[in-house]
Structures are given as structure tokens and as C-alpha cells.
mmCIF file with all atom_site columns, C-alpha atoms in Angstrom:
data_model
loop_
_atom_site.group_PDB
_atom_site.id
_atom_site.type_symbol
_atom_site.label_atom_id
_atom_site.label_alt_id
_atom_site.label_comp_id
_atom_site.label_asym_id
_atom_site.label_entity_id
_atom_site.label_seq_id
_atom_site.pdbx_PDB_ins_code
_atom_site.Cartn_x
_atom_site.Cartn_y
_atom_site.Cartn_z
_atom_site.occupancy
_atom_site.B_iso_or_equiv
_atom_site.pdbx_formal_charge
_atom_site.auth_seq_id
_atom_site.auth_comp_id
_atom_site.auth_asym_id
_atom_site.auth_atom_id
_atom_site.pdbx_PDB_model_num
ATOM 1   C CA . MET O 1 1   ? 119.972 75.767  109.283 1.00 45.00 ? 24  MET O CA 1
ATOM 2   C CA . VAL O 1 2   ? 116.341 76.643  108.469 1.00 46.00 ? 25  VAL O CA 1
ATOM 3   C CA . ILE O 1 3   ? 115.778 78.675  105.315 1.00 45.00 ? 26  ILE O CA 1
ATOM 4   C CA . PRO O 1 4   ? 112.190 79.813  104.757 1.00 47.00 ? 27  PRO O CA 1
ATOM 5   C CA . PHE O 1 5   ? 111.675 79.573  101.019 1.00 44.00 ? 28  PHE O CA 1
ATOM 6   C CA . HIS O 1 6   ? 107.907 79.695  100.698 1.00 48.00 ? 29  HIS O CA 1
ATOM 7   C CA . PHE O 1 7   ? 105.165 80.628  103.167 1.00 50.00 ? 30  PHE O CA 1
ATOM 8   C CA . ASN O 1 8   ? 103.819 77.082  103.498 1.00 49.00 ? 31  ASN O CA 1
ATOM 9   C CA . THR O 1 9   ? 107.114 75.236  102.965 1.00 50.00 ? 32  THR O CA 1
ATOM 10  C CA . VAL O 1 10  ? 110.309 75.187  105.026 1.00 49.00 ? 33  VAL O CA 1
ATOM 11  C CA . TYR O 1 11  ? 113.496 73.680  103.620 1.00 47.00 ? 34  TYR O CA 1
ATOM 12  C CA . ILE O 1 12  ? 115.979 72.243  106.126 1.00 52.00 ? 35  ILE O CA 1
ATOM 13  C CA . GLY O 1 13  ? 119.638 71.585  105.434 1.00 52.00 ? 36  GLY O CA 1
ATOM 14  C CA . GLN O 1 14  ? 121.460 71.408  102.145 1.00 55.00 ? 37  GLN O CA 1
ATOM 15  C CA . ASP O 1 15  ? 119.491 68.448  100.815 1.00 56.00 ? 38  ASP O CA 1
ATOM 16  C CA . LYS O 1 16  ? 116.380 70.674  100.855 1.00 55.00 ? 39  LYS O CA 1
ATOM 17  C CA . GLU O 1 17  ? 114.291 68.275  102.865 1.00 55.00 ? 40  GLU O CA 1
ATOM 18  C CA . GLU O 1 18  ? 110.757 69.611  102.538 1.00 54.00 ? 41  GLU O CA 1
ATOM 19  C CA . ILE O 1 19  ? 108.351 69.958  105.460 1.00 55.00 ? 42  ILE O CA 1
ATOM 20  C CA . LYS O 1 20  ? 104.810 71.153  104.768 1.00 58.00 ? 43  LYS O CA 1
ATOM 21  C CA . MET O 1 21  ? 103.297 73.507  107.332 1.00 58.00 ? 44  MET O CA 1
ATOM 22  C CA . ALA O 1 22  ? 99.635  73.316  108.262 1.00 64.00 ? 45  ALA O CA 1
ATOM 23  C CA . GLY O 1 23  ? 97.421  76.203  107.276 1.00 66.00 ? 46  GLY O CA 1
ATOM 24  C CA . ALA O 1 24  ? 95.844  77.875  104.322 1.00 67.00 ? 47  ALA O CA 1
ATOM 25  C CA . PRO O 1 25  ? 97.596  78.423  100.965 1.00 77.00 ? 48  PRO O CA 1
ATOM 26  C CA . ASP O 1 26  ? 99.151  81.847  100.445 1.00 79.00 ? 49  ASP O CA 1
ATOM 27  C CA . SER O 1 27  ? 96.334  83.256  98.317  1.00 82.00 ? 50  SER O CA 1
ATOM 28  C CA . VAL O 1 28  ? 93.668  82.137  100.792 1.00 83.00 ? 51  VAL O CA 1
ATOM 29  C CA . ALA O 1 29  ? 95.703  83.419  103.750 1.00 80.00 ? 52  ALA O CA 1
ATOM 30  C CA . LEU O 1 30  ? 96.104  86.822  102.074 1.00 85.00 ? 53  LEU O CA 1
ATOM 31  C CA . LEU O 1 31  ? 92.378  86.966  101.364 1.00 88.00 ? 54  LEU O CA 1
ATOM 32  C CA . LEU O 1 32  ? 91.650  86.060  104.995 1.00 85.00 ? 55  LEU O CA 1
ATOM 33  C CA . PHE O 1 33  ? 93.990  88.804  106.219 1.00 86.00 ? 56  PHE O CA 1
ATOM 34  C CA . PHE O 1 34  ? 92.055  91.380  104.186 1.00 93.00 ? 57  PHE O CA 1
ATOM 35  C CA . VAL O 1 35  ? 88.651  90.001  105.233 1.00 92.00 ? 58  VAL O CA 1
ATOM 36  C CA . PHE O 1 36  ? 89.556  90.034  108.937 1.00 90.00 ? 59  PHE O CA 1
ATOM 37  C CA . TRP O 1 37  ? 91.151  93.479  108.632 1.00 93.00 ? 60  TRP O CA 1
ATOM 38  C CA . TYR O 1 38  ? 88.051  94.889  106.904 1.00 97.00 ? 61  TYR O CA 1
ATOM 39  C CA . ALA O 1 39  ? 85.641  93.294  109.397 1.00 95.00 ? 62  ALA O CA 1
ATOM 40  C CA . GLY O 1 40  ? 87.747  94.484  112.331 1.00 93.00 ? 63  GLY O CA 1
ATOM 41  C CA . ASN O 1 41  ? 87.961  97.977  110.888 1.00 96.00 ? 64  ASN O CA 1
ATOM 42  C CA . MET O 1 42  ? 84.168  98.138  110.485 1.00 97.00 ? 65  MET O CA 1
ATOM 43  C CA . LYS O 1 43  ? 83.619  96.989  114.086 1.00 95.00 ? 66  LYS O CA 1
ATOM 44  C CA . TYR O 1 44  ? 86.224  99.466  115.353 1.00 90.00 ? 67  TYR O CA 1
ATOM 45  C CA . ASN O 1 45  ? 84.488  102.337 113.547 1.00 92.00 ? 68  ASN O CA 1
ATOM 46  C CA . GLU O 1 46  ? 81.109  101.290 114.963 1.00 94.00 ? 69  GLU O CA 1
ATOM 47  C CA . TYR O 1 47  ? 82.568  101.015 118.477 1.00 89.00 ? 70  TYR O CA 1
ATOM 48  C CA . ASN O 1 48  ? 84.391  104.340 118.157 1.00 87.00 ? 71  ASN O CA 1
ATOM 49  C CA . THR O 1 49  ? 81.239  106.126 116.962 1.00 90.00 ? 72  THR O CA 1
ATOM 50  C CA . ALA O 1 50  ? 79.171  104.608 119.789 1.00 91.00 ? 73  ALA O CA 1
ATOM 51  C CA . SER O 1 51  ? 81.748  105.502 122.436 1.00 87.00 ? 74  SER O CA 1
ATOM 52  C CA . LEU O 1 52  ? 81.987  109.090 121.195 1.00 89.00 ? 75  LEU O CA 1
ATOM 53  C CA . ASP O 1 53  ? 78.197  109.399 121.098 1.00 90.00 ? 76  ASP O CA 1
ATOM 54  C CA . ALA O 1 54  ? 78.029  108.113 124.688 1.00 89.00 ? 77  ALA O CA 1
ATOM 55  C CA . VAL O 1 55  ? 80.214  110.991 125.928 1.00 89.00 ? 78  VAL O CA 1
ATOM 56  C CA . GLY O 1 56  ? 78.494  113.761 123.986 1.00 87.00 ? 79  GLY O CA 1
ATOM 57  C CA . GLY O 1 57  ? 79.661  113.340 120.403 1.00 83.00 ? 80  GLY O CA 1
ATOM 58  C CA . LYS O 1 58  ? 82.334  115.353 118.611 1.00 81.00 ? 81  LYS O CA 1
ATOM 59  C CA . THR O 1 59  ? 81.511  118.529 120.492 1.00 85.00 ? 82  THR O CA 1
ATOM 60  C CA . GLY O 1 60  ? 81.190  116.906 123.938 1.00 84.00 ? 83  GLY O CA 1
ATOM 61  C CA . GLY O 1 61  ? 84.765  117.709 124.879 1.00 85.00 ? 84  GLY O CA 1
ATOM 62  C CA . LEU O 1 62  ? 85.868  114.156 125.715 1.00 88.00 ? 85  LEU O CA 1
ATOM 63  C CA . THR O 1 63  ? 87.130  112.976 122.334 1.00 88.00 ? 86  THR O CA 1
ATOM 64  C CA . MET O 1 64  ? 90.794  113.039 123.408 1.00 90.00 ? 87  MET O CA 1
ATOM 65  C CA . THR O 1 65  ? 89.914  111.199 126.620 1.00 90.00 ? 88  THR O CA 1
ATOM 66  C CA . VAL O 1 66  ? 88.204  108.401 124.692 1.00 88.00 ? 89  VAL O CA 1
ATOM 67  C CA . ALA O 1 67  ? 91.084  108.208 122.190 1.00 89.00 ? 90  ALA O CA 1
ATOM 68  C CA . THR O 1 68  ? 93.666  108.102 125.012 1.00 93.00 ? 91  THR O CA 1
ATOM 69  C CA . LEU O 1 69  ? 91.778  105.324 126.812 1.00 92.00 ? 92  LEU O CA 1
ATOM 70  C CA . GLN O 1 70  ? 91.571  103.295 123.595 1.00 90.00 ? 93  GLN O CA 1
ATOM 71  C CA . LEU O 1 71  ? 95.301  103.775 123.026 1.00 94.00 ? 94  LEU O CA 1
ATOM 72  C CA . GLY O 1 72  ? 96.033  102.731 126.612 1.00 96.00 ? 95  GLY O CA 1
ATOM 73  C CA . VAL O 1 73  ? 93.984  99.535  126.375 1.00 94.00 ? 96  VAL O CA 1
ATOM 74  C CA . CYS O 1 74  ? 95.609  98.568  123.060 1.00 91.00 ? 97  CYS O CA 1
ATOM 75  C CA . ALA O 1 75  ? 99.079  99.351  124.443 1.00 95.00 ? 98  ALA O CA 1
ATOM 76  C CA . ILE O 1 76  ? 98.456  97.096  127.447 1.00 95.00 ? 99  ILE O CA 1
ATOM 77  C CA . TYR O 1 77  ? 97.286  94.311  125.103 1.00 88.00 ? 100 TYR O CA 1
ATOM 78  C CA . ALA O 1 78  ? 100.393 94.729  122.922 1.00 87.00 ? 101 ALA O CA 1
ATOM 79  C CA . ILE O 1 79  ? 102.703 94.687  125.952 1.00 89.00 ? 102 ILE O CA 1
ATOM 80  C CA . VAL O 1 80  ? 101.072 91.509  127.284 1.00 87.00 ? 103 VAL O CA 1
ATOM 81  C CA . MET O 1 81  ? 101.430 89.830  123.861 1.00 82.00 ? 104 MET O CA 1
ATOM 82  C CA . TRP O 1 82  ? 105.073 90.924  123.765 1.00 83.00 ? 105 TRP O CA 1
ATOM 83  C CA . ILE O 1 83  ? 105.810 89.642  127.283 1.00 85.00 ? 106 ILE O CA 1
ATOM 84  C CA . VAL O 1 84  ? 104.287 86.202  126.660 1.00 83.00 ? 107 VAL O CA 1
ATOM 85  C CA . ARG O 1 85  ? 105.801 86.284  123.153 1.00 80.00 ? 108 ARG O CA 1
ATOM 86  C CA . ILE O 1 86  ? 102.782 84.979  121.260 1.00 79.00 ? 109 ILE O CA 1
ATOM 87  C CA . ASN O 1 87  ? 102.249 85.853  117.610 1.00 75.00 ? 110 ASN O CA 1
ATOM 88  C CA . PRO O 1 88  ? 98.431  85.928  117.227 1.00 74.00 ? 111 PRO O CA 1
ATOM 89  C CA . ALA O 1 89  ? 98.599  87.144  113.612 1.00 71.00 ? 112 ALA O CA 1
ATOM 90  C CA . ARG O 1 90  ? 99.072  83.559  112.412 1.00 72.00 ? 113 ARG O CA 1
ATOM 91  C CA . ILE O 1 91  ? 95.462  82.823  113.416 1.00 71.00 ? 114 ILE O CA 1
ATOM 92  C CA . PHE O 1 92  ? 94.265  84.774  110.376 1.00 68.00 ? 115 PHE O CA 1
ATOM 93  C CA . GLY O 1 93  ? 96.176  82.369  108.133 1.00 69.00 ? 116 GLY O CA 1
ATOM 94  C CA . LEU O 1 94  ? 94.376  79.446  109.837 1.00 73.00 ? 117 LEU O CA 1
ATOM 95  C CA . GLN O 1 95  ? 97.495  78.436  111.760 1.00 74.00 ? 118 GLN O CA 1
ATOM 96  C CA . LEU O 1 96  ? 98.046  78.087  115.471 1.00 74.00 ? 119 LEU O CA 1
ATOM 97  C CA . PRO O 1 97  ? 99.780  80.994  117.204 1.00 73.00 ? 120 PRO O CA 1
ATOM 98  C CA . THR O 1 98  ? 103.492 80.498  117.709 1.00 74.00 ? 121 THR O CA 1
ATOM 99  C CA . LYS O 1 99  ? 106.094 81.862  120.072 1.00 75.00 ? 122 LYS O CA 1
ATOM 100 C CA . GLN O 1 100 ? 107.510 85.167  118.889 1.00 72.00 ? 123 GLN O CA 1
ATOM 101 C CA . ASP O 1 101 ? 111.288 85.460  118.810 1.00 72.00 ? 124 ASP O CA 1
ATOM 102 C CA . MET O 1 102 ? 112.906 88.470  120.405 1.00 68.00 ? 125 MET O CA 1
ATOM 103 C CA . PRO O 1 103 ? 114.081 91.022  117.815 1.00 64.00 ? 126 PRO O CA 1
#
């Protein structure tokens, strides 16, 4: 039986045999999550502004079309990640992606 006790440590069995997992410590991993989220959010806002400007801006009449296309692309990406069952979020904690278990 595997009991996750700490983010970087997994205890197995009743004798609490300790196995260290590769990756960053918790505080560094949390900092990296925020840094990557902030950088990604900035790039998304820049991309969104540029794509809206390309179709005529806020008053061009295509804002819902652009938003729907963005939602469609992200939905396809999420479905592909779900089908192949890869958890890419572990990359931000400097760990290799793992297989995602079915809920």
C-alpha cells in the first residue's frame, strides 16, 4: 500500500520504507508553479490582444469567434492529454510527466 505523506517522499508498507522522488523541494516547486503561471498568463494576454487586434479589435465583431476558437483548441489539447493520460503539470515541479490515473 502506497501512502503519500510528503510531496517529495513516498512511504511504502508499514515499516515506512522511505523512497525519495526526484524533483525540486516543495517551496521551489510552488515558486516555479507561480512563475510559470504568471509568465504563461502574460503571454496569453499578449496573444489574445494581438489576435483581437488582427480581426478588428473589440468593436470588430469577431471577439466571440476568436474566443470560441481559443476554447476549441484548448479543449482539443485537454482531450488529447486525457486520452494519452499524461500529467504535464509535473514538469513545472522539475519532474518528468507521469501517467495520469483514471478518476
